[in-house]
Amino acid sequence: MRGPDDLGRAAYRGRFAPSPTGPLHLGSLLAAVASYADARANRGIWLVRIEDIDRPREVPGAADLILRTLSAFGMHWDEGVVYQSRRTDAYRDALDTLKARGLTYPCGCSRAEVARAGRAGPEGPVYPGTCRSGLRLGRRARTERFRTPPGRLAFEDRIQGRQEQIVTDAVGDFVLRRADGLHAYQLAVVVDDAMQGITQVVRGADLLLSTPRQILLQHALGFGRPGYAHVPLVLDAHGRKLSKSLAAAPVDARDPLPALGAAWTLLGQTPPPADLQADAFWDWAIPMWRIACVPVQTSVACPTASSPRAPDPPGRTSTPE
Ligand SMILES: [Zn+2]
């Protein structure tokens, strides 16, 4: 396992990229805290990008609320906030580049047709390649798909270890432009990470299975590959992912320390001392950050996820000085 000093201090550029579908809750805070701590422990730049590309799912006011909460929690970003909703031209250019390289094709299949014809994969039906060699007669293009190359793709995750996926088996040719005209998340995130010069992606393990698709797109577009570290998801008492849209308890921006301590402890880090003040948290925490201590698992249980307030950090009251 590599230590924080091995990543190249001056070159480190990290980011937190929330979707504005609700206020920050403990699950999204975990990704924010891990990406911020890892960037700062490596003397790196830390950026925030609002992933509001999926406008149908966006909650008005949520982006501002997330930014205010990050500030209240002492996580300050180094450059202007990037909004995916204002980046449509860049996504279109990238799609045009892939098209010009013969790496995309129009698909006329509906979601229901793909579900009927495709094998079950880890993230839903695998596209069977119906339109790969041309639209069937009388069919109109609904989506634009990436021509996924064959072969096994491997990468080393700094937390989860070596990951492998054969994207043609797990996903098939995936959508780059959706039927509603919006660019797909996979394309947007790759274009934005390259534009922002991101060298280290630290995010939730719900995106672990997306990473091979993003690496394929980076390669196809001639972009460099950032490092990856996927932190565990926080599950509720029923074993479900805490989802912003499922009204998971928001963290309390007026009282940051309990939620910061809970996130920090769930990340496997040494619990903060009982007498730590909120405004001293990061001065204490950054030198203490050990990515090697983050649990090598894709989820952790949050015993108090149903509580209306952020929970007290486990062990905090019993920590010796
Ligand atoms: Zn098709």
mmCIF file of C-alpha atoms and ligand atoms in Angstrom:
data_model
loop_
_atom_site.group_PDB
_atom_site.id
_atom_site.type_symbol
_atom_site.label_atom_id
_atom_site.label_comp_id
_atom_site.label_asym_id
_atom_site.label_seq_id
_atom_site.Cartn_x
_atom_site.Cartn_y
_atom_site.Cartn_z
ATOM 1 C CA MET A 1 0.000 0.000 0.000
ATOM 2 C CA ARG A 2 1.399 3.373 -0.946
ATOM 3 C CA GLY A 3 1.766 6.146 1.587
ATOM 4 C CA PRO A 4 0.623 9.725 1.089
ATOM 5 C CA ASP A 5 4.110 10.868 0.118
ATOM 6 C CA ASP A 6 4.397 8.616 -2.917
ATOM 7 C CA LEU A 7 1.861 10.392 -5.080
ATOM 8 C CA GLY A 8 3.816 13.477 -6.076
ATOM 9 C CA ARG A 9 2.920 16.397 -3.884
ATOM 10 C CA ALA A 10 2.879 19.289 -6.320
ATOM 11 C CA ALA A 11 1.064 17.272 -8.966
ATOM 12 C CA TYR A 12 -1.887 16.160 -6.864
ATOM 13 C CA ARG A 13 -5.272 17.488 -8.012
ATOM 14 C CA GLY A 14 -8.345 15.923 -6.454
ATOM 15 C CA ARG A 15 -12.050 16.671 -6.462
ATOM 16 C CA PHE A 16 -15.390 16.080 -4.815
ATOM 17 C CA ALA A 17 -18.206 15.803 -7.340
ATOM 18 C CA PRO A 18 -21.654 15.600 -5.742
ATOM 19 C CA SER A 19 -24.954 15.383 -7.598
ATOM 20 C CA PRO A 20 -27.382 18.067 -6.366
ATOM 21 C CA THR A 21 -30.203 15.651 -5.601
ATOM 22 C CA GLY A 22 -30.441 16.652 -1.928
ATOM 23 C CA PRO A 23 -28.392 17.898 1.033
ATOM 24 C CA LEU A 24 -25.165 16.194 2.079
ATOM 25 C CA HIS A 25 -25.755 13.165 4.269
ATOM 26 C CA LEU A 26 -23.252 10.958 6.061
ATOM 27 C CA GLY A 27 -22.699 8.809 2.944
ATOM 28 C CA SER A 28 -21.798 11.700 0.663
ATOM 29 C CA LEU A 29 -19.825 13.347 3.478
ATOM 30 C CA LEU A 30 -17.607 10.247 3.615
ATOM 31 C CA ALA A 31 -16.530 10.802 -0.003
ATOM 32 C CA ALA A 32 -16.050 14.539 0.592
ATOM 33 C CA VAL A 33 -13.943 13.988 3.727
ATOM 34 C CA ALA A 34 -11.811 11.265 2.121
ATOM 35 C CA SER A 35 -11.124 13.263 -1.055
ATOM 36 C CA TYR A 36 -10.347 16.420 0.937
ATOM 37 C CA ALA A 37 -8.094 14.679 3.474
ATOM 38 C CA ASP A 38 -6.199 12.771 0.777
ATOM 39 C CA ALA A 39 -5.649 15.938 -1.289
ATOM 40 C CA ARG A 40 -4.487 18.011 1.685
ATOM 41 C CA ALA A 41 -2.305 15.230 3.122
ATOM 42 C CA ASN A 42 -0.541 15.194 -0.260
ATOM 43 C CA ARG A 43 -0.249 19.018 -0.351
ATOM 44 C CA GLY A 44 -2.658 18.869 -3.254
ATOM 45 C CA ILE A 45 -5.312 21.022 -4.886
ATOM 46 C CA TRP A 46 -8.933 20.150 -4.039
ATOM 47 C CA LEU A 47 -11.781 21.060 -6.360
ATOM 48 C CA VAL A 48 -15.561 20.805 -6.302
ATOM 49 C CA ARG A 49 -17.677 19.932 -9.302
ATOM 50 C CA ILE A 50 -21.469 19.923 -9.198
ATOM 51 C CA GLU A 51 -22.652 16.978 -11.285
ATOM 52 C CA ASP A 52 -25.971 18.469 -12.319
ATOM 53 C CA ILE A 53 -26.006 16.877 -15.761
ATOM 54 C CA ASP A 54 -29.031 14.763 -14.872
ATOM 55 C CA ARG A 55 -31.424 17.695 -14.687
ATOM 56 C CA PRO A 56 -34.549 15.560 -14.231
ATOM 57 C CA ARG A 57 -33.145 14.324 -10.877
ATOM 58 C CA GLU A 58 -31.876 17.679 -9.659
ATOM 59 C CA VAL A 59 -33.433 19.284 -6.569
ATOM 60 C CA PRO A 60 -33.547 23.112 -6.794
ATOM 61 C CA GLY A 61 -31.287 24.733 -4.191
ATOM 62 C CA ALA A 62 -29.412 21.520 -3.381
ATOM 63 C CA ALA A 63 -26.167 22.596 -5.083
ATOM 64 C CA ASP A 64 -25.942 25.804 -3.019
ATOM 65 C CA LEU A 65 -26.815 23.910 0.132
ATOM 66 C CA ILE A 66 -24.033 21.362 -0.518
ATOM 67 C CA LEU A 67 -21.485 24.145 -1.116
ATOM 68 C CA ARG A 68 -22.526 25.985 2.062
ATOM 69 C CA THR A 69 -22.275 22.747 4.042
ATOM 70 C CA LEU A 70 -18.777 22.012 2.711
ATOM 71 C CA SER A 71 -17.698 25.522 3.739
ATOM 72 C CA ALA A 72 -19.270 25.144 7.177
ATOM 73 C CA PHE A 73 -17.362 21.873 7.553
ATOM 74 C CA GLY A 74 -14.067 23.651 6.805
ATOM 75 C CA MET A 75 -13.586 22.042 3.380
ATOM 76 C CA HIS A 76 -12.579 24.921 1.124
ATOM 77 C CA TRP A 77 -12.026 24.416 -2.613
ATOM 78 C CA ASP A 78 -9.112 25.992 -4.481
ATOM 79 C CA GLU A 79 -10.631 26.972 -7.846
ATOM 80 C CA GLY A 80 -14.050 27.947 -9.189
ATOM 81 C CA VAL A 81 -16.835 25.389 -8.852
ATOM 82 C CA VAL A 82 -17.532 23.601 -12.155
ATOM 83 C CA TYR A 83 -21.186 22.912 -13.057
ATOM 84 C CA GLN A 84 -21.796 20.112 -15.532
ATOM 85 C CA SER A 85 -24.991 21.807 -16.717
ATOM 86 C CA ARG A 86 -22.781 24.542 -18.250
ATOM 87 C CA ARG A 87 -20.415 22.122 -19.994
ATOM 88 C CA THR A 88 -22.667 20.776 -22.757
ATOM 89 C CA ASP A 89 -20.415 22.127 -25.545
ATOM 90 C CA ALA A 90 -17.394 20.252 -24.186
ATOM 91 C CA TYR A 91 -19.346 16.998 -23.979
ATOM 92 C CA ARG A 92 -20.643 17.462 -27.533
ATOM 93 C CA ASP A 93 -17.086 18.095 -28.788
ATOM 94 C CA ALA A 94 -15.844 14.946 -27.067
ATOM 95 C CA LEU A 95 -18.697 12.918 -28.548
ATOM 96 C CA ASP A 96 -17.886 14.360 -31.997
ATOM 97 C CA THR A 97 -14.251 13.315 -31.550
ATOM 98 C CA LEU A 98 -15.277 9.752 -30.683
ATOM 99 C CA LYS A 99 -17.722 9.717 -33.622
ATOM 100 C CA ALA A 100 -15.004 10.923 -36.013
ATOM 101 C CA ARG A 101 -12.787 8.077 -34.790
ATOM 102 C CA GLY A 102 -15.509 5.534 -35.566
ATOM 103 C CA LEU A 103 -15.914 4.684 -31.887
ATOM 104 C CA THR A 104 -19.649 5.369 -31.567
ATOM 105 C CA TYR A 105 -22.816 4.333 -33.356
ATOM 106 C CA PRO A 106 -26.483 5.281 -33.210
ATOM 107 C CA CYS A 107 -28.800 2.849 -31.455
ATOM 108 C CA GLY A 108 -32.550 2.618 -32.048
ATOM 109 C CA CYS A 109 -33.358 0.247 -29.187
ATOM 110 C CA SER A 110 -35.669 1.290 -26.383
ATOM 111 C CA ARG A 111 -34.787 0.556 -22.769
ATOM 112 C CA ALA A 112 -37.438 -2.183 -22.727
ATOM 113 C CA GLU A 113 -35.998 -3.815 -25.851
ATOM 114 C CA VAL A 114 -32.504 -3.864 -24.319
ATOM 115 C CA ALA A 115 -33.939 -5.329 -21.107
ATOM 116 C CA ARG A 116 -35.653 -8.089 -23.109
ATOM 117 C CA ALA A 117 -32.711 -8.910 -25.385
ATOM 118 C CA GLY A 118 -29.779 -8.382 -23.017
ATOM 119 C CA ARG A 119 -28.241 -10.780 -20.506
ATOM 120 C CA ALA A 120 -28.348 -9.646 -16.879
ATOM 121 C CA GLY A 121 -25.120 -7.857 -15.926
ATOM 122 C CA PRO A 122 -23.903 -6.449 -12.614
ATOM 123 C CA GLU A 123 -25.436 -3.046 -13.477
ATOM 124 C CA GLY A 124 -28.529 -4.096 -15.418
ATOM 125 C CA PRO A 125 -29.004 -5.683 -18.821
ATOM 126 C CA VAL A 126 -25.911 -6.008 -21.014
ATOM 127 C CA TYR A 127 -26.493 -4.349 -24.386
ATOM 128 C CA PRO A 128 -26.438 -7.218 -26.919
ATOM 129 C CA GLY A 129 -25.028 -5.134 -29.780
ATOM 130 C CA THR A 130 -28.249 -5.083 -31.799
ATOM 131 C CA CYS A 131 -27.409 -1.865 -33.732
ATOM 132 C CA ARG A 132 -23.623 -2.298 -33.843
ATOM 133 C CA SER A 133 -23.520 -2.830 -37.604
ATOM 134 C CA GLY A 134 -26.292 -0.374 -38.433
ATOM 135 C CA LEU A 135 -29.823 0.631 -37.495
ATOM 136 C CA ARG A 136 -32.458 -1.813 -38.580
ATOM 137 C CA LEU A 137 -34.704 -0.635 -41.391
ATOM 138 C CA GLY A 138 -37.238 1.941 -40.282
ATOM 139 C CA ARG A 139 -35.582 2.522 -36.890
ATOM 140 C CA ARG A 140 -34.690 5.983 -35.696
ATOM 141 C CA ALA A 141 -31.575 6.685 -33.610
ATOM 142 C CA ARG A 142 -32.512 7.105 -29.946
ATOM 143 C CA THR A 143 -29.119 7.005 -28.285
ATOM 144 C CA GLU A 144 -25.456 7.094 -29.254
ATOM 145 C CA ARG A 145 -23.361 4.203 -27.940
ATOM 146 C CA PHE A 146 -19.650 3.609 -27.418
ATOM 147 C CA ARG A 147 -18.141 0.757 -29.400
ATOM 148 C CA THR A 148 -16.604 -1.065 -26.446
ATOM 149 C CA PRO A 149 -13.344 -2.790 -27.369
ATOM 150 C CA PRO A 150 -12.903 -6.432 -26.336
ATOM 151 C CA GLY A 151 -10.491 -7.471 -23.625
ATOM 152 C CA ARG A 152 -9.952 -7.397 -19.881
ATOM 153 C CA LEU A 153 -9.356 -4.025 -18.252
ATOM 154 C CA ALA A 154 -7.443 -3.864 -14.975
ATOM 155 C CA PHE A 155 -6.582 -1.026 -12.632
ATOM 156 C CA GLU A 156 -5.163 -0.723 -9.151
ATOM 157 C CA ASP A 157 -7.528 0.971 -6.697
ATOM 158 C CA ARG A 158 -5.623 2.632 -3.839
ATOM 159 C CA ILE A 159 -8.196 1.317 -1.335
ATOM 160 C CA GLN A 160 -9.955 -1.666 -2.936
ATOM 161 C CA GLY A 161 -6.858 -3.135 -4.592
ATOM 162 C CA ARG A 162 -6.634 -4.640 -8.077
ATOM 163 C CA GLN A 163 -9.856 -4.470 -10.071
ATOM 164 C CA GLU A 164 -10.614 -6.234 -13.333
ATOM 165 C CA GLN A 165 -13.532 -6.063 -15.697
ATOM 166 C CA ILE A 166 -14.292 -7.256 -19.220
ATOM 167 C CA VAL A 167 -16.497 -4.332 -20.160
ATOM 168 C CA THR A 168 -18.020 -6.106 -23.170
ATOM 169 C CA ASP A 169 -19.245 -8.863 -20.793
ATOM 170 C CA ALA A 170 -20.268 -6.664 -17.846
ATOM 171 C CA VAL A 171 -21.916 -3.762 -19.701
ATOM 172 C CA GLY A 172 -21.526 -4.052 -23.470
ATOM 173 C CA ASP A 173 -21.629 -0.994 -25.701
ATOM 174 C CA PHE A 174 -22.743 1.762 -23.333
ATOM 175 C CA VAL A 175 -24.718 4.943 -23.934
ATOM 176 C CA LEU A 176 -22.862 8.242 -24.414
ATOM 177 C CA ARG A 177 -25.874 10.345 -25.383
ATOM 178 C CA ARG A 178 -29.186 9.421 -23.870
ATOM 179 C CA ALA A 179 -32.589 9.259 -25.522
ATOM 180 C CA ASP A 180 -33.522 12.552 -23.804
ATOM 181 C CA GLY A 181 -30.547 14.241 -25.524
ATOM 182 C CA LEU A 182 -28.450 14.590 -22.358
ATOM 183 C CA HIS A 183 -24.865 13.374 -22.378
ATOM 184 C CA ALA A 184 -24.259 10.323 -20.247
ATOM 185 C CA TYR A 185 -22.566 10.625 -16.881
ATOM 186 C CA GLN A 186 -19.675 8.372 -18.003
ATOM 187 C CA LEU A 187 -18.736 10.788 -20.780
ATOM 188 C CA ALA A 188 -19.207 13.949 -18.712
ATOM 189 C CA VAL A 189 -17.084 12.767 -15.808
ATOM 190 C CA VAL A 190 -14.195 11.795 -18.089
ATOM 191 C CA VAL A 191 -14.263 15.097 -19.982
ATOM 192 C CA ASP A 192 -14.449 17.099 -16.745
ATOM 193 C CA ASP A 193 -11.728 15.184 -14.919
ATOM 194 C CA ALA A 194 -9.422 15.830 -17.891
ATOM 195 C CA MET A 195 -10.394 19.519 -18.139
ATOM 196 C CA GLN A 196 -9.806 20.016 -14.398
ATOM 197 C CA GLY A 197 -6.488 18.145 -14.562
ATOM 198 C CA ILE A 198 -7.583 15.650 -11.907
ATOM 199 C CA THR A 199 -4.793 13.246 -10.962
ATOM 200 C CA GLN A 200 -6.493 11.398 -8.084
ATOM 201 C CA VAL A 201 -10.158 10.400 -7.949
ATOM 202 C CA VAL A 202 -11.365 9.585 -4.418
ATOM 203 C CA ARG A 203 -15.095 8.752 -4.399
ATOM 204 C CA GLY A 204 -17.762 6.295 -3.279
ATOM 205 C CA ALA A 205 -17.576 2.616 -4.171
ATOM 206 C CA ASP A 206 -20.891 2.852 -6.047
ATOM 207 C CA LEU A 207 -18.714 4.065 -8.939
ATOM 208 C CA LEU A 208 -16.202 1.213 -8.772
ATOM 209 C CA LEU A 209 -17.964 -0.681 -11.590
ATOM 210 C CA SER A 210 -18.110 2.492 -13.726
ATOM 211 C CA THR A 211 -14.365 3.034 -13.579
ATOM 212 C CA PRO A 212 -13.420 0.634 -16.411
ATOM 213 C CA ARG A 213 -15.863 2.443 -18.737
ATOM 214 C CA GLN A 214 -14.292 5.751 -17.776
ATOM 215 C CA ILE A 215 -10.793 4.397 -18.390
ATOM 216 C CA LEU A 216 -11.863 3.204 -21.864
ATOM 217 C CA LEU A 217 -13.200 6.682 -22.667
ATOM 218 C CA GLN A 218 -10.020 8.365 -21.343
ATOM 219 C CA HIS A 219 -7.988 6.148 -23.625
ATOM 220 C CA ALA A 220 -10.265 6.751 -26.638
ATOM 221 C CA LEU A 221 -10.079 10.539 -26.111
ATOM 222 C CA GLY A 222 -6.325 10.587 -25.499
ATOM 223 C CA PHE A 223 -6.616 11.693 -21.856
ATOM 224 C CA GLY A 224 -4.358 10.529 -19.034
ATOM 225 C CA ARG A 225 -5.622 8.076 -16.445
ATOM 226 C CA PRO A 226 -5.971 9.427 -12.884
ATOM 227 C CA GLY A 227 -5.399 7.271 -9.819
ATOM 228 C CA TYR A 228 -8.500 5.825 -8.175
ATOM 229 C CA ALA A 229 -9.528 5.243 -4.568
ATOM 230 C CA HIS A 230 -13.066 4.098 -3.790
ATOM 231 C CA VAL A 231 -14.311 4.576 -0.221
ATOM 232 C CA PRO A 232 -17.027 2.307 1.242
ATOM 233 C CA LEU A 233 -20.664 3.275 0.897
ATOM 234 C CA VAL A 234 -22.589 3.874 4.091
ATOM 235 C CA LEU A 235 -25.553 1.526 4.366
ATOM 236 C CA ASP A 236 -28.624 2.174 6.473
ATOM 237 C CA ALA A 237 -30.052 -0.178 9.110
ATOM 238 C CA HIS A 238 -31.728 -2.204 6.317
ATOM 239 C CA GLY A 239 -28.493 -2.637 4.355
ATOM 240 C CA ARG A 240 -29.510 -0.095 1.709
ATOM 241 C CA LYS A 241 -27.263 2.636 0.364
ATOM 242 C CA LEU A 242 -27.912 6.007 1.980
ATOM 243 C CA SER A 243 -29.349 7.891 -0.934
ATOM 244 C CA LYS A 244 -29.877 11.603 -0.997
ATOM 245 C CA SER A 245 -33.145 11.116 -2.817
ATOM 246 C CA LEU A 246 -34.343 8.674 -0.148
ATOM 247 C CA ALA A 247 -34.269 11.510 2.399
ATOM 248 C CA ALA A 248 -31.289 10.234 4.362
ATOM 249 C CA ALA A 249 -30.708 12.476 7.371
ATOM 250 C CA PRO A 250 -28.773 15.562 6.252
ATOM 251 C CA VAL A 251 -25.640 16.426 8.172
ATOM 252 C CA ASP A 252 -25.999 19.462 10.438
ATOM 253 C CA ALA A 253 -23.977 22.384 9.045
ATOM 254 C CA ARG A 254 -24.370 24.291 12.356
ATOM 255 C CA ASP A 255 -22.667 21.517 14.308
ATOM 256 C CA PRO A 256 -19.994 19.959 12.028
ATOM 257 C CA LEU A 257 -17.936 17.996 14.539
ATOM 258 C CA PRO A 258 -20.257 15.024 15.201
ATOM 259 C CA ALA A 259 -20.695 14.294 11.483
ATOM 260 C CA LEU A 260 -17.011 14.944 10.681
ATOM 261 C CA GLY A 261 -15.982 12.605 13.492
ATOM 262 C CA ALA A 262 -18.472 9.943 12.363
ATOM 263 C CA ALA A 263 -17.266 10.097 8.761
ATOM 264 C CA TRP A 264 -13.629 10.070 9.886
ATOM 265 C CA THR A 265 -14.171 7.027 12.098
ATOM 266 C CA LEU A 266 -16.161 5.137 9.434
ATOM 267 C CA LEU A 267 -13.150 5.734 7.171
ATOM 268 C CA GLY A 268 -11.093 3.673 9.607
ATOM 269 C CA GLN A 269 -9.133 6.647 10.919
ATOM 270 C CA THR A 270 -8.087 7.312 14.520
ATOM 271 C CA PRO A 271 -11.101 8.895 16.290
ATOM 272 C CA PRO A 272 -10.652 12.590 17.100
ATOM 273 C CA PRO A 273 -9.849 13.512 20.723
ATOM 274 C CA ALA A 274 -12.885 14.366 22.845
ATOM 275 C CA ASP A 275 -11.806 17.967 23.456
ATOM 276 C CA LEU A 276 -11.202 18.801 19.781
ATOM 277 C CA GLN A 277 -12.945 21.984 18.599
ATOM 278 C CA ALA A 278 -14.714 22.025 15.230
ATOM 279 C CA ASP A 279 -12.439 24.721 13.754
ATOM 280 C CA ALA A 280 -9.356 22.698 14.731
ATOM 281 C CA PHE A 281 -10.591 19.470 13.148
ATOM 282 C CA TRP A 282 -8.671 19.664 9.877
ATOM 283 C CA ASP A 283 -5.405 20.865 11.444
ATOM 284 C CA TRP A 284 -5.598 17.772 13.621
ATOM 285 C CA ALA A 285 -6.960 15.395 10.951
ATOM 286 C CA ILE A 286 -4.820 16.039 7.859
ATOM 287 C CA PRO A 287 -1.512 14.815 9.332
ATOM 288 C CA MET A 288 -3.424 11.814 10.748
ATOM 289 C CA TRP A 289 -4.902 10.701 7.376
ATOM 290 C CA ARG A 290 -3.929 7.125 6.453
ATOM 291 C CA ILE A 291 -5.573 5.850 3.277
ATOM 292 C CA ALA A 292 -4.202 2.382 4.132
ATOM 293 C CA CYS A 293 -6.609 2.343 7.127
ATOM 294 C CA VAL A 294 -9.779 2.832 5.055
ATOM 295 C CA PRO A 295 -11.755 -0.443 5.182
ATOM 296 C CA VAL A 296 -11.109 -2.613 2.115
ATOM 297 C CA GLN A 297 -14.813 -3.182 1.546
ATOM 298 C CA THR A 298 -17.397 -1.527 -0.629
ATOM 299 C CA SER A 299 -19.818 -0.765 2.196
ATOM 300 C CA VAL A 300 -19.949 -0.059 5.919
ATOM 301 C CA ALA A 301 -22.996 -0.093 8.185
ATOM 302 C CA CYS A 302 -24.221 3.093 9.782
ATOM 303 C CA PRO A 303 -26.052 1.993 12.951
ATOM 304 C CA THR A 304 -27.695 5.400 13.469
ATOM 305 C CA ALA A 305 -28.593 6.152 9.856
ATOM 306 C CA SER A 306 -32.252 6.536 10.717
ATOM 307 C CA SER A 307 -31.571 9.190 13.378
ATOM 308 C CA PRO A 308 -32.802 12.655 12.335
ATOM 309 C CA ARG A 309 -29.454 14.215 13.323
ATOM 310 C CA ALA A 310 -25.924 13.226 12.405
ATOM 311 C CA PRO A 311 -24.757 10.560 14.845
ATOM 312 C CA ASP A 312 -22.091 11.022 17.475
ATOM 313 C CA PRO A 313 -18.814 9.615 16.235
ATOM 314 C CA PRO A 314 -18.443 6.068 17.544
ATOM 315 C CA GLY A 315 -15.790 5.847 20.258
ATOM 316 C CA ARG A 316 -15.305 9.570 20.527
ATOM 317 C CA THR A 317 -16.470 9.836 24.133
ATOM 318 C CA SER A 318 -14.307 6.903 25.227
ATOM 319 C CA THR A 319 -11.128 7.919 23.411
ATOM 320 C CA PRO A 320 -8.196 8.400 25.782
ATOM 321 C CA GLU A 321 -6.272 11.645 25.370
HETATM 322 ZN ZN ZN B 1 -29.692 -0.743 -30.470
#
